[in-house]
Amino acid sequence: MNASPSPPSSPDSTDDEPPLSSREKHLYNLTPHLRIDQSPSLRPISTTTTTTHNNSNNNNNNNSTSRTSSPTTNTPSPPSSPTHAHQQQQYHSSSIPKAYRITRFSRYFIVFSILLSFISIFVMLDSFQHHQRDMDGCQDSFMQPIYIRQTGFDSEMTRFASKYALYLYREKDVDLSDQPTGVPVLFISGHAGSYKQVRSISAETAYAYYQHYTTHPEILKQGVRNLDFFTVDFHEEFSALHGQSLLEQAEYLNDAIDYILKLYPRTRKSRRYPDPTSVLIIGHSMGGVVARSMFLLSNYQPGSINTIITLSTPHILPPAPFDWKISKIYDDMHRFWMNGYAPATTSLESTTTTDTYWTSLKDVMLISIAGGTLDNIVCSDSANVGAFLPPSNGFTVFTTAIPNVWTGTDHLSIYSCKQLVRVLAKSMLDIVDTRRPSQTKPLNERMMVMKKAFLSGLEDRTQDLSLGRPNHSEISDRDLRPLKVGERLIIKNNNVGDDNNNPSIVRLSLLPRSKEITAFSVLTDQPIGNDGSRFSFVFCNMMDRVSSDTTRIICQSADEAAIPVPASTERDNYPFSGRTFSFASYRIEEMKEYQWFGVIDNFDFSTTGSTSSHSHSGGTLTQGGFLIAEPINDKEQNQQHIKKSMSTIAMEGVHVKVASHLFSTIHIPAIESPMLAYHLKVSRQSCSHMFAPFLRQSISTMYESKFYVNLANNEDETDVSLHGRAAFSSYASMQSMRMMDTKNVDQHRGLSLQVWMDPTCEEPLKIDLTIDWYGSAGRIGFRNGIMLLAYAFIMVMLVLAGQIYCYNKTGIFPHFGQGLSFCIRRTLPVIIPIVALCSIYQCTYQQGQGHYLNSAYNVLDDLNVLSVTWHDLLIGNSDPFFWWLPLVGLLMSLGVISFVWLVVEILLHFFASISSFLIGQRIHTWHWCNRDGETRNQKFQRRAITTMILFVLVATCIPYQFVFVVAFLVHIISCIRSLTRTWSAPSLQGYKRANRYYYIQSLLLLMMTLLPFNLPILVVWIRNLSVHWFVPFSSDHNIFAIAPFIIYVELLTGSRKMLPRTKGPWHWGTCVLIYGIVAYTFLYGIKYTHSIYFLSNHMIAWFLLLHVKDSHYGRMTYRYIADHLYPFRSKKHS
């Protein structure tokens, strides 16, 4: 049965389907199973289809004649019947090579990948939001803020005066002066942050100074003064998305520091102290990155910044690496800070540049505070400063490790958490010294203050233990009790006992030193080192006998080593309950020449019965005090080293029995990946105890530790998670290189569990640690979200490569689903093994590198820290246990792209159907948009003028990202028009139009994967317009970054071109280009995500070159110039 004749085509089709030559018509009529481009033999559907082709060909010849004579105003009609369009699609599918046909296997595989991707994404989101989350124990802060705008900081001092604003904070009824008279501090808000976020820290500092410091004149004589907090209003700018905005903020802040320092000679009334030459910096989130980038700019004054405290700042990687300038800023910062500390870390000869860096950074202290698992915006792995900062100049610490804080914080509450703000305020006041021009103490003293304030104290001591003055005294035998070697000291309810529970009342209990003992550990529920503390710890020697019942002794106080730890009783459920114990540990070598470790009991037994003890909080006497002192041998009795691989732990878990000791350590070197979470169960046979067992987890790469209290109830499981090495950071860091050597690498790697239990209960403690797979899913997704985006682009490129290959060989351009089928059957079986081998080698390379830190990193590779190394490739993974992650990401991206293609296909058909209906009803025809009468030259002229206008706008006021989004929307319309034209085409022309539709649909999917690289910058631009900032960004007005896309979209829209078929070098050049982009994206596309867009831009430019080579476009351009510009020049001369 013959198909009905097609209606007359519109004049637009003249550029799409030129008239067939007589040879093409003859070949088509004689051999229906051959394509007009002389492709290999293709199987026809049926005789009916062949007849349809012949009739359509005749109709097409008639239409060709009418088109060449004069244009017509008739509009294309919708498909004559659904059968007609279906036969075209069926023929297109049946004629395609077998490798491209959608088989039952490929259908099942695509459906499986879609289900896998959506189930995985759902599990990751649910796990991330509801599992393995720290408890939020932060208390609210209260303040009465006053913000005083610094109007003197105007356009004469900075070019950004109309964009940003500087304020001075004052606490109402506390800060009585509106003028800065103390020590300047500058607060920098982060991405979309407000300048009012300074209020919690400022208010707490003001109260702490006026209530506690001003009442001690001896402290004021040491140069302590109040802090003047300045804050900057960035109008909630999106600094994490745009590198140019970040640099503008840094430039403005350098100018602001210069202005702030010039205020003090006029506002300070006292001339006893020098004028300040530097300010303290507090940066939240991206504000910390802005603070570090200030050193790179030309308007930075050396020495104007010497202390930086960052809160939840991503120091290692940008959280949204879609802007090329953000990535460049991070690379420049890393290089600057690495080189800046090189004289202190290497033996290389200093160059002039390095000397400049060292002058800027030698006195700079950087403290990075991270919130932990509650921070769902910035991954706390990236807060590690150990990759570029030596331990002498700073460290990274988690809020769960800070004494008297012991709670996680989310991204916003970290600057308002009362417990943290209180510690931060006190530490900043303690490092102030207005007697110095820098307004702060020397670097080593500042570091001592910060370590004491922020570190738990349970880390290995790197400095000598601070002891008190030697004290000679005489003590009677009834107040002195020396214990035997290895015997415990137990004080409970004011009675001194031993392992045999023999009570007595003594003033000084002595534990002897011996060769079998390596350390002493002490735990008590009483405060140590405060005025009126009940217990004191001393190192003693017995001199001689003064009388028959009196002994002369010499002792030195060792209270400095006592630290607070969370209380663990039956009423304590979380470490931030507010109650604390005191713990101290002393190595034998720290005792020096002393032979006894002593505990002095200062309790007044004459006024109180024997059942009272000091309360920890108020210093008053309450019931239930205890102290346990125990000699330990940490190499044999109190320390266990679990030598299990990560694979064994994944299958079996870790099951350990801990003997009944006061303090024990379990070290598991294999557990160091931050992507895994665990379930911890602690059990113990019930018996009477003075306190419930509690546990601390810690890692050495960063100062992260968490306390878990009131364990061993035999029922509940505890969630355990940790942070560690961030992706794309080197295995060795500047801090870890100083902690490790080739002999004890394993001792400083992995997870450490420190357990406290009541040793009077002889029952052992059982610890079961197993992987929480569901809870780990959210951590894996949070750290590898960019991978899904980059691999989705890769999948589109692989499909496009397969489609172009088929088109060049056969003249048939497969639709996207057929391209997916080809990738599943031919491309992925080749790519997957290559990616797997690269991932395995990357992990094993990194692991092997860790055992040779001294030799591999002794000279920091001649300071070439940003050279091409394996940790910069793929997903930046160094854990062999996760070598399979790129493969899973590839499979998930296949499912996501398959689903997106199906949705796009449905939507295009839906809108094309609506368009066809409107065309049939003549609803769309308006006089002002009817261009049917335009000639080819007029169309070309109109498109050229439109393109030139866009170029001018991009070069002056509009970012190229905006034009890309416009081009994307225009391309959607082109796809809809192409689909409607495919339906309305005669049979012969329909195959060509189907090729074109499938091609531009693939380009549409490609542009969809590029949208995330352009939309963030567009949002920043719109945000700037809302605050009336119209100065263009120099980095976003590159014409060449958008020219290929503009020209190509205009070409496809206006002239309805199809990618020319190529062969020989041109064909292989296309293949090499596409697969080269795929290879680069696999290797570097996740770390340098912004490069994906520019690589695509180059590919589109190559496609344009193919069009110019194959068509008369170049000659038309030359003819246009000759016909239009030459008469204009002639008129000008006339």
Coordinates of N, CA and C in Angstrom, one line a residue, residues 17-98:
E17 N 17.7 19.9 2.9 CA 17.7 18.8 2.0 C 17.8 19.4 0.6
P18 N 19.0 19.6 0.0 CA 19.1 20.1 -1.4 C 18.5 19.0 -2.4
P19 N 18.1 19.5 -3.6 CA 17.5 18.5 -4.5 C 18.5 17.4 -4.8
L20 N 17.9 16.2 -5.0 CA 18.7 15.0 -5.2 C 19.2 15.0 -6.6
S21 N 20.4 14.5 -6.8 CA 21.0 14.4 -8.1 C 20.3 13.3 -8.9
S22 N 20.4 13.3 -10.2 CA 19.8 12.2 -11.0 C 20.4 10.9 -10.7
R23 N 21.7 10.9 -10.3 CA 22.4 9.6 -10.0 C 21.8 9.1 -8.7
E24 N 21.6 9.9 -7.7 CA 21.0 9.5 -6.4 C 19.6 9.0 -6.6
K25 N 18.8 9.7 -7.4 CA 17.5 9.2 -7.7 C 17.5 7.8 -8.3
H26 N 18.4 7.7 -9.3 CA 18.5 6.4 -10.1 C 18.9 5.3 -9.1
L27 N 19.9 5.5 -8.3 CA 20.3 4.4 -7.4 C 19.3 4.1 -6.4
Y28 N 18.6 5.1 -6.0 CA 17.5 4.9 -4.9 C 16.4 4.1 -5.5
N29 N 16.0 4.4 -6.8 CA 14.9 3.7 -7.4 C 15.3 2.2 -7.8
L30 N 16.5 2.1 -8.2 CA 16.9 0.7 -8.7 C 17.2 -0.2 -7.5
T31 N 17.7 0.3 -6.4 CA 18.1 -0.5 -5.3 C 17.5 0.1 -4.0
P32 N 16.4 -0.3 -3.6 CA 15.7 0.3 -2.5 C 16.4 0.0 -1.2
H33 N 17.2 -1.1 -1.1 CA 17.9 -1.4 0.1 C 19.2 -0.7 0.3
L34 N 19.6 0.2 -0.6 CA 20.8 0.9 -0.5 C 20.4 2.4 -0.2
R35 N 21.2 3.0 0.7 CA 21.1 4.4 1.0 C 21.6 5.2 -0.2
I36 N 21.2 6.5 -0.3 CA 21.7 7.3 -1.3 C 23.1 7.7 -1.2
D37 N 23.7 7.5 0.0 CA 25.1 7.8 0.2 C 25.9 6.6 -0.1
Q38 N 25.4 5.6 -0.7 CA 26.1 4.4 -1.1 C 26.7 3.7 0.1
S39 N 25.9 3.6 1.2 CA 26.4 2.8 2.3 C 26.2 1.3 2.0
P40 N 26.8 0.4 2.9 CA 26.7 -1.0 2.6 C 25.2 -1.4 2.6
S41 N 25.0 -2.6 2.0 CA 23.6 -3.1 1.8 C 22.9 -3.2 3.1
L42 N 21.7 -2.7 3.1 CA 20.8 -2.7 4.3 C 19.5 -3.4 4.0
R43 N 19.1 -4.2 5.0 CA 17.9 -5.0 4.8 C 16.6 -4.2 4.7
P44 N 15.8 -4.2 3.7 CA 14.6 -3.5 3.6 C 13.5 -4.1 4.5
I45 N 12.6 -3.3 5.0 CA 11.5 -3.8 5.8 C 10.6 -4.7 5.1
S46 N 10.0 -4.2 4.0 CA 9.0 -4.9 3.2 C 8.9 -4.3 1.8
T47 N 8.1 -4.9 1.0 CA 7.8 -4.4 -0.3 C 7.0 -3.1 -0.2
T48 N 6.2 -3.1 0.8 CA 5.3 -1.9 1.0 C 6.2 -0.7 1.3
T49 N 7.2 -0.9 2.1 CA 8.1 0.2 2.4 C 8.8 0.7 1.1
T50 N 9.2 -0.2 0.3 CA 9.9 0.1 -1.0 C 9.1 0.9 -1.9
T51 N 7.8 0.5 -2.0 CA 6.9 1.3 -2.8 C 6.7 2.7 -2.3
T52 N 6.6 2.8 -1.0 CA 6.5 4.1 -0.4 C 7.6 5.0 -0.7
H53 N 8.8 4.4 -0.7 CA 10.0 5.2 -1.0 C 9.9 5.7 -2.4
N54 N 9.5 4.9 -3.4 CA 9.5 5.3 -4.7 C 8.5 6.5 -4.9
N55 N 7.3 6.3 -4.3 CA 6.3 7.4 -4.5 C 6.8 8.7 -3.8
S56 N 7.4 8.5 -2.6 CA 7.9 9.7 -1.9 C 9.0 10.3 -2.7
N57 N 9.8 9.5 -3.4 CA 10.8 10.1 -4.2 C 10.3 10.9 -5.4
N58 N 9.2 10.4 -6.0 CA 8.6 11.2 -7.1 C 8.0 12.5 -6.6
N59 N 7.4 12.4 -5.4 CA 6.8 13.6 -4.8 C 7.9 14.6 -4.5
N60 N 9.0 14.1 -4.1 CA 10.1 14.9 -3.7 C 10.7 15.6 -4.9
N61 N 10.7 15.0 -6.0 CA 11.3 15.6 -7.2 C 10.4 16.8 -7.6
N62 N 9.1 16.6 -7.5 CA 8.2 17.7 -7.8 C 8.4 18.9 -6.8
N63 N 8.6 18.5 -5.6 CA 8.8 19.6 -4.6 C 10.1 20.3 -4.8
S64 N 11.1 19.6 -5.3 CA 12.4 20.2 -5.5 C 12.3 21.2 -6.6
T65 N 11.5 20.9 -7.6 CA 11.4 21.9 -8.7 C 10.7 23.2 -8.3
S66 N 9.6 23.0 -7.5 CA 8.9 24.2 -7.0 C 9.8 25.0 -6.0
R67 N 10.6 24.4 -5.3 CA 11.4 25.1 -4.3 C 12.5 25.9 -5.0
T68 N 13.0 25.4 -6.1 CA 14.1 26.2 -6.8 C 13.5 27.3 -7.6
S69 N 12.2 27.3 -8.0 CA 11.7 28.4 -8.8 C 11.3 29.6 -7.9
S70 N 10.6 29.4 -6.8 CA 10.2 30.5 -6.0 C 9.8 30.0 -4.6
P71 N 10.1 30.8 -3.6 CA 9.7 30.3 -2.3 C 8.2 30.3 -2.1
T72 N 7.7 29.5 -1.2 CA 6.3 29.4 -0.9 C 6.0 29.7 0.5
T73 N 4.8 30.1 0.8 CA 4.5 30.5 2.2 C 3.8 29.4 2.9
N74 N 3.6 28.2 2.3 CA 2.9 27.1 2.9 C 3.7 26.6 4.1
T75 N 3.1 26.3 5.1 CA 3.8 25.7 6.3 C 3.7 24.2 6.3
P76 N 4.7 23.6 6.9 CA 4.7 22.1 6.9 C 3.6 21.6 7.7
S77 N 3.0 20.5 7.2 CA 1.9 19.9 7.9 C 2.4 18.8 8.8
P78 N 1.6 18.4 9.7 CA 2.0 17.4 10.6 C 2.0 16.0 9.9
P79 N 2.5 15.0 10.5 CA 2.6 13.7 9.9 C 1.2 13.3 9.3
S80 N 1.3 12.7 8.1 CA 0.1 12.3 7.5 C -0.6 11.2 8.3
S81 N 0.2 10.3 8.9 CA -0.3 9.3 9.8 C 0.7 8.8 10.7
P82 N 0.4 8.2 11.9 CA 1.4 7.7 12.7 C 2.1 6.5 12.1
T83 N 1.5 5.8 11.2 CA 2.1 4.7 10.5 C 3.3 5.2 9.7
H84 N 3.1 6.3 9.1 CA 4.2 6.8 8.3 C 5.5 7.1 9.1
A85 N 5.3 7.8 10.2 CA 6.5 8.1 11.1 C 7.0 6.8 11.7
H86 N 6.2 5.9 12.0 CA 6.6 4.6 12.6 C 7.4 3.8 11.6
Q87 N 7.0 3.8 10.3 CA 7.7 3.1 9.3 C 9.1 3.6 9.1
Q88 N 9.2 5.0 9.2 CA 10.5 5.6 9.0 C 11.4 5.2 10.2
Q89 N 10.9 5.2 11.4 CA 11.7 4.8 12.6 C 12.1 3.3 12.5
Q90 N 11.1 2.5 12.0 CA 11.4 1.1 12.0 C 12.5 0.8 11.0
Y91 N 12.4 1.4 9.8 CA 13.4 1.2 8.8 C 14.8 1.7 9.3
H92 N 14.8 2.8 10.0 CA 16.0 3.4 10.5 C 16.6 2.4 11.5
S93 N 15.8 1.8 12.3 CA 16.3 0.8 13.3 C 16.8 -0.5 12.7
S94 N 16.0 -1.0 11.7 CA 16.4 -2.3 11.1 C 17.6 -2.2 10.2
S95 N 17.9 -1.0 9.7 CA 19.0 -0.8 8.8 C 20.3 -0.6 9.5
I96 N 20.3 -0.5 10.8 CA 21.5 -0.1 11.5 C 22.3 -1.3 11.8
P97 N 23.7 -1.2 11.9 CA 24.5 -2.4 12.2 C 24.1 -3.1 13.5
K98 N 24.4 -4.4 13.5 CA 23.9 -5.2 14.6 C 24.4 -4.7 16.0

